[in-house]
Every structure is written in C-alpha cells, then in structure tokens.
GROMACS .gro file of C-alpha atoms in nm:
model
  241
    1MET     CA    1   0.881  -1.703   0.952
    2THR     CA    2   1.184  -1.663   1.176
    3GLN     CA    3   1.205  -1.437   1.479
    4VAL     CA    4   1.509  -1.264   1.326
    5ARG     CA    5   1.322  -1.186   1.003
    6LEU     CA    6   1.023  -1.052   1.193
    7THR     CA    7   1.249  -0.829   1.400
    8ASP     CA    8   1.422  -0.699   1.085
    9VAL     CA    9   1.088  -0.605   0.929
   10PHE     CA   10   0.971  -0.414   1.237
   11VAL     CA   11   1.300  -0.223   1.245
   12GLU     CA   12   1.254  -0.144   0.875
   13MET     CA   13   0.898  -0.021   0.935
   14ALA     CA   14   1.015   0.199   1.224
   15ASP     CA   15   1.288   0.366   1.018
   16THR     CA   16   1.114   0.692   0.930
   17LEU     CA   17   1.359   0.925   1.104
   18VAL     CA   18   1.560   1.001   0.791
   19ASP     CA   19   1.589   1.312   0.578
   20ASP     CA   20   1.491   1.138   0.255
   21PHE     CA   21   1.188   0.953   0.395
   22ASP     CA   22   0.966   0.848   0.103
   23VAL     CA   23   0.611   0.785   0.223
   24ILE     CA   24   0.502   0.609  -0.098
   25ASP     CA   25   0.792   0.364  -0.091
   26PHE     CA   26   0.741   0.314   0.283
   27LEU     CA   27   0.375   0.218   0.242
   28HIS     CA   28   0.445   0.000  -0.061
   29ASN     CA   29   0.700  -0.185   0.154
   30LEU     CA   30   0.429  -0.235   0.415
   31THR     CA   31   0.200  -0.412   0.168
   32GLY     CA   32   0.488  -0.629   0.047
   33ARG     CA   33   0.592  -0.725   0.399
   34CYS     CA   34   0.234  -0.823   0.484
   35VAL     CA   35   0.231  -1.065   0.191
   36GLU     CA   36   0.570  -1.202   0.296
   37LEU     CA   37   0.500  -1.244   0.667
   38LEU     CA   38   0.131  -1.326   0.682
   39GLY     CA   39   0.101  -1.573   0.396
   40VAL     CA   40  -0.172  -1.372   0.222
   41THR     CA   41  -0.193  -1.336  -0.155
   42ALA     CA   42  -0.204  -0.957  -0.174
   43ALA     CA   43  -0.239  -0.642   0.034
   44GLY     CA   44  -0.373  -0.292  -0.025
   45LEU     CA   45  -0.370   0.027   0.177
   46MET     CA   46  -0.603   0.327   0.197
   47LEU     CA   47  -0.536   0.655   0.379
   48THR     CA   48  -0.738   0.971   0.430
   49ASP     CA   49  -0.675   1.282   0.223
   50GLU     CA   50  -0.706   1.646   0.332
   51ARG     CA   51  -1.088   1.627   0.309
   52GLY     CA   52  -1.104   1.317   0.529
   53SER     CA   53  -1.190   1.089   0.235
   54LEU     CA   54  -1.020   0.754   0.183
   55GLN     CA   55  -0.781   0.717  -0.111
   56VAL     CA   56  -0.585   0.419  -0.240
   57ILE     CA   57  -0.219   0.485  -0.162
   58ALA     CA   58  -0.038   0.149  -0.203
   59ALA     CA   59  -0.100  -0.208  -0.317
   60SER     CA   60   0.113  -0.517  -0.368
   61THR     CA   61  -0.034  -0.589  -0.714
   62GLU     CA   62  -0.213  -0.394  -0.985
   63LYS     CA   63  -0.534  -0.598  -0.964
   64THR     CA   64  -0.543  -0.530  -0.589
   65ARG     CA   65  -0.509  -0.155  -0.653
   66LEU     CA   66  -0.798  -0.167  -0.900
   67LEU     CA   67  -1.013  -0.365  -0.656
   68GLU     CA   68  -0.941  -0.108  -0.384
   69LEU     CA   69  -1.045   0.169  -0.623
   70PHE     CA   70  -1.365  -0.023  -0.693
   71GLN     CA   71  -1.442  -0.016  -0.320
   72LEU     CA   72  -1.430   0.362  -0.326
   73GLN     CA   73  -1.637   0.389  -0.643
   74THR     CA   74  -1.915   0.167  -0.505
   75ASP     CA   75  -1.881   0.301  -0.149
   76GLN     CA   76  -1.881  -0.048  -0.002
   77GLY     CA   77  -1.618  -0.294   0.116
   78PRO     CA   78  -1.408  -0.407   0.411
   79CYS     CA   79  -1.165  -0.115   0.408
   80LEU     CA   80  -1.447   0.140   0.436
   81ASP     CA   81  -1.616  -0.051   0.718
   82CYS     CA   82  -1.283  -0.094   0.899
   83PHE     CA   83  -1.200   0.275   0.867
   84SER     CA   84  -1.545   0.379   0.982
   85SER     CA   85  -1.549   0.154   1.290
   86GLY     CA   86  -1.177   0.160   1.374
   87GLU     CA   87  -1.201  -0.217   1.426
   88PRO     CA   88  -1.078  -0.519   1.224
   89VAL     CA   89  -1.318  -0.657   0.963
   90SER     CA   90  -1.288  -1.011   0.831
   91VAL     CA   91  -1.481  -1.226   0.582
   92ALA     CA   92  -1.347  -1.579   0.548
   93ASP     CA   93  -1.558  -1.676   0.244
   94LEU     CA   94  -1.650  -1.387   0.016
   95PRO     CA   95  -1.848  -1.587  -0.245
   96SER     CA   96  -2.097  -1.705   0.019
   97ALA     CA   97  -2.110  -1.379   0.216
   98SER     CA   98  -2.404  -1.142   0.186
   99LYS     CA   99  -2.199  -0.830   0.272
  100TRP     CA  100  -2.088  -0.587   0.001
  101PRO     CA  101  -2.241  -0.771  -0.300
  102HIS     CA  102  -2.068  -0.552  -0.559
  103PHE     CA  103  -1.729  -0.575  -0.391
  104SER     CA  104  -1.760  -0.950  -0.328
  105ALA     CA  105  -1.843  -1.014  -0.693
  106ALA     CA  106  -1.550  -0.802  -0.811
  107ALA     CA  107  -1.310  -0.971  -0.566
  108GLU     CA  108  -1.423  -1.316  -0.678
  109GLU     CA  109  -1.377  -1.213  -1.041
  110VAL     CA  110  -1.006  -1.140  -0.982
  111GLY     CA  111  -0.957  -1.457  -0.778
  112PHE     CA  112  -0.989  -1.347  -0.414
  113ALA     CA  113  -1.197  -1.561  -0.179
  114ALA     CA  114  -1.124  -1.405   0.161
  115VAL     CA  115  -1.046  -1.056   0.292
  116HIS     CA  116  -0.928  -0.914   0.623
  117ALA     CA  117  -0.909  -0.539   0.694
  118LEU     CA  118  -0.703  -0.389   0.978
  119PRO     CA  119  -0.729  -0.027   1.097
  120MET     CA  120  -0.442   0.220   1.066
  121ARG     CA  121  -0.509   0.361   1.411
  122LEU     CA  122  -0.333   0.528   1.700
  123ARG     CA  123  -0.559   0.548   2.005
  124THR     CA  124  -0.873   0.724   1.880
  125GLU     CA  125  -0.722   0.858   1.556
  126VAL     CA  126  -0.788   0.641   1.250
  127ILE     CA  127  -0.601   0.748   0.937
  128GLY     CA  128  -0.675   0.454   0.707
  129ALA     CA  129  -0.705   0.078   0.672
  130LEU     CA  130  -0.492  -0.214   0.555
  131ASN     CA  131  -0.660  -0.481   0.341
  132LEU     CA  132  -0.531  -0.840   0.323
  133PHE     CA  133  -0.658  -1.067   0.044
  134HIS     CA  134  -0.631  -1.444  -0.008
  135THR     CA  135  -0.723  -1.667  -0.300
  136GLU     CA  136  -0.840  -1.942  -0.062
  137PRO     CA  137  -1.130  -1.911   0.184
  138GLY     CA  138  -1.029  -1.907   0.548
  139THR     CA  139  -0.975  -1.697   0.857
  140LEU     CA  140  -0.659  -1.514   0.949
  141ASP     CA  141  -0.527  -1.694   1.256
  142GLU     CA  142  -0.479  -1.499   1.577
  143ASP     CA  143  -0.098  -1.479   1.559
  144LYS     CA  144  -0.101  -1.349   1.201
  145GLN     CA  145  -0.372  -1.096   1.279
  146ARG     CA  146  -0.166  -0.968   1.572
  147ILE     CA  147   0.142  -0.934   1.350
  148GLY     CA  148  -0.058  -0.763   1.077
  149GLN     CA  149  -0.210  -0.518   1.323
  150ALA     CA  150   0.131  -0.454   1.476
  151LEU     CA  151   0.271  -0.369   1.130
  152ALA     CA  152  -0.022  -0.134   1.067
  153ASP     CA  153   0.030   0.027   1.410
  154VAL     CA  154   0.404   0.077   1.355
  155ALA     CA  155   0.338   0.233   1.013
  156THR     CA  156   0.074   0.465   1.163
  157ILE     CA  157   0.310   0.575   1.439
  158GLY     CA  158   0.584   0.630   1.179
  159LEU     CA  159   0.358   0.855   0.971
  160LEU     CA  160   0.248   1.055   1.272
  161GLN     CA  161   0.606   1.079   1.396
  162GLN     CA  162   0.723   1.203   1.059
  163ARG     CA  163   0.462   1.477   1.073
  164ALA     CA  164   0.588   1.592   1.410
  165ILE     CA  165   0.952   1.593   1.296
  166GLN     CA  166   0.875   1.802   0.991
  167HIS     CA  167   0.657   2.042   1.196
  168ARG     CA  168   0.365   2.008   0.962
  169ASP     CA  169   0.030   2.148   1.060
  170SER     CA  170  -0.154   1.821   1.005
  171LEU     CA  171  -0.106   1.467   0.887
  172THR     CA  172  -0.343   1.530   0.598
  173GLU     CA  173  -0.094   1.767   0.433
  174GLN     CA  174   0.166   1.490   0.420
  175LEU     CA  175  -0.086   1.238   0.294
  176GLN     CA  176  -0.209   1.478   0.026
  177THR     CA  177   0.150   1.516  -0.096
  178ALA     CA  178   0.171   1.137  -0.114
  179LEU     CA  179  -0.151   1.118  -0.314
  180ASN     CA  180  -0.024   1.378  -0.560
  181SER     CA  181   0.297   1.177  -0.598
  182ARG     CA  182   0.092   0.865  -0.657
  183ILE     CA  183  -0.067   1.025  -0.964
  184LEU     CA  184   0.279   1.078  -1.117
  185ILE     CA  185   0.376   0.719  -1.037
  186GLU     CA  186   0.059   0.575  -1.193
  187GLN     CA  187   0.117   0.781  -1.509
  188ALA     CA  188   0.480   0.667  -1.528
  189LYS     CA  189   0.373   0.303  -1.482
  190GLY     CA  190   0.137   0.335  -1.778
  191THR     CA  191   0.402   0.507  -1.989
  192LEU     CA  192   0.663   0.238  -1.918
  193SER     CA  193   0.411  -0.040  -1.968
  194GLU     CA  194   0.334   0.087  -2.318
  195ARG     CA  195   0.693   0.186  -2.404
  196LEU     CA  196   0.857  -0.138  -2.290
  197GLY     CA  197   0.574  -0.378  -2.367
  198LEU     CA  198   0.537  -0.483  -2.002
  199GLU     CA  199   0.247  -0.562  -1.773
  200VAL     CA  200   0.166  -0.276  -1.538
  201ASP     CA  201   0.302  -0.468  -1.237
  202GLU     CA  202   0.627  -0.532  -1.426
  203ALA     CA  203   0.652  -0.165  -1.523
  204PHE     CA  204   0.625  -0.067  -1.157
  205VAL     CA  205   0.908  -0.304  -1.062
  206VAL     CA  206   1.128  -0.144  -1.329
  207LEU     CA  207   1.032   0.206  -1.212
  208ARG     CA  208   1.100   0.132  -0.847
  209THR     CA  209   1.422  -0.060  -0.906
  210GLN     CA  210   1.575   0.210  -1.124
  211ALA     CA  211   1.468   0.490  -0.888
  212ARG     CA  212   1.647   0.311  -0.606
  213SER     CA  213   1.957   0.249  -0.816
  214ARG     CA  214   1.978   0.626  -0.876
  215ASN     CA  215   1.902   0.711  -0.511
  216GLN     CA  216   1.598   0.911  -0.622
  217ARG     CA  217   1.254   0.938  -0.470
  218LEU     CA  218   1.005   0.726  -0.657
  219SER     CA  219   0.787   1.027  -0.738
  220ASP     CA  220   1.085   1.235  -0.860
  221TYR     CA  221   1.201   0.956  -1.088
  222ALA     CA  222   0.846   0.903  -1.218
  223LYS     CA  223   0.827   1.274  -1.304
  224ALA     CA  224   1.161   1.252  -1.487
  225VAL     CA  225   1.035   0.955  -1.688
  226LEU     CA  226   0.719   1.143  -1.786
  227GLU     CA  227   0.920   1.451  -1.884
  228GLY     CA  228   1.156   1.239  -2.092
  229SER     CA  229   1.471   1.335  -1.901
  230GLU     CA  230   1.527   0.972  -1.799
  231GLU     CA  231   1.563   0.696  -2.058
  232VAL     CA  232   1.446   0.366  -1.910
  233GLN     CA  233   1.524   0.020  -2.036
  234ALA     CA  234   1.404  -0.296  -1.863
  235GLU     CA  235   1.687  -0.519  -1.749
  236PRO     CA  236   1.636  -0.898  -1.736
  237ASP     CA  237   1.682  -0.907  -1.359
  238GLU     CA  238   1.413  -0.642  -1.306
  239ALA     CA  239   1.123  -0.869  -1.397
  240PRO     CA  240   0.899  -0.952  -1.101
  241ARG     CA  241   0.933  -1.290  -0.938
   0.00000   0.00000   0.00000
C-alpha cells in the first residue's frame, strides 16, 4: 500500500459533492476499497432504513451479501453487535468462538475464518456497520483497523453531508431510496445471470461496467434492463478478475 494510493482512495471517498452522486455505487466502492487496502478477503455493509432497522446495502461478493442477509434473518452477528454498541467488534477465529453460533457456522461454510466489524458512526449517531471478512484466522492489525475505521468515517460523513446538500428531512429517506434501488439491482443481476449464463458476481460486474459506460446510475440502468429497453451482452473484458 503506497501513501499516494491511500490518499487517492480517501479523496475518492470524499467526493460526494456532485449532482449525480450515486449512493449505491459509492458504498459498493467502499467495500471494494476495503478489500484492496486492508488485505481482507471480502467486505459487506449494512445501513439503517426509515424504521431504524439494519439492511444489507453493499457487499464485495455475492456470498458475502448472502451471509450478511443471514445475520439479519437470525438476528445475530458482528454487524448487529457493532451497530448496537457503536464500537468495533472483532473475532479472530470464528470456528473456535462461542459467539453467534448460527452466524459462525454459516461463515465457516462459505470459507470465512475471521470477521471484524467497524461502526458507521459520526459522534453519537450510528447509521450502520462495515464488516470485514478473511479466510484465514487472525486479528486486524492496529494500522489496518485505523484505516478501515477512517474509510467508514469518511463514508458516513459523505452520506450525512449529501443529506444536508439536498435539504432532505432525514438521512433515512436517502437510505430508503438506496434500499429501493438495491431491489432493482438484485433483480437485474438475477436476470443477467440467467440470460447470459454468468455467475451472479459476474452479472453484477457486467451491469456496473455497462452502466458506467453509458453514464447512467446503476439503479436506472438496472431498471432499463428489467424493462427490456437495454440489450446487454457480456464482453470478454467485463469478466471479474
């Protein structure tokens, strides 16, 4: 990790002062940058909806998204504890831990051995939590935890700042819009996966790449795909690395 690259990522995370700010793409970038900078295997993100309940909003891989959903279904896991306390939660060896038996078993089943959750918090306001997963047991060293928390803090500030700029009544309205958009994106992922014979992760890469190439919001492009007004074909260079 170079200092220049780290600086570039923080500038990217702070860039929410634009007219076409796309909260879904922004938060997906956050999970990707965590994987890149922190050396973890995957990352997931939960935010509160208009009722104050946590919802999965972004994940770096499909199996991570499903594991995050499993946390909500079983009402146990690091993200929920982190959100509730507003403090980091870390388990270096999930298979041997006694916490969250259902979550730990599910995480081990998909290959994760360690998890670290960081709060999406500004002062006393907690709006969600960022989950970091690794396939190998181990702690997240102090420097990486500080960088991860800094990324979560910058993203939180960006979301709150965006609310103020748009003169919205509450952050939950913006987050609810994001959750509604996420439904369209998940449906489009499934449609492309079946239509093009791709894995769900691959279908998302195609969806996101082609939305960007058309300068469209991810949710708008997903809606067009579902309505049939956009014909999508996977290009060889759009397969995930």
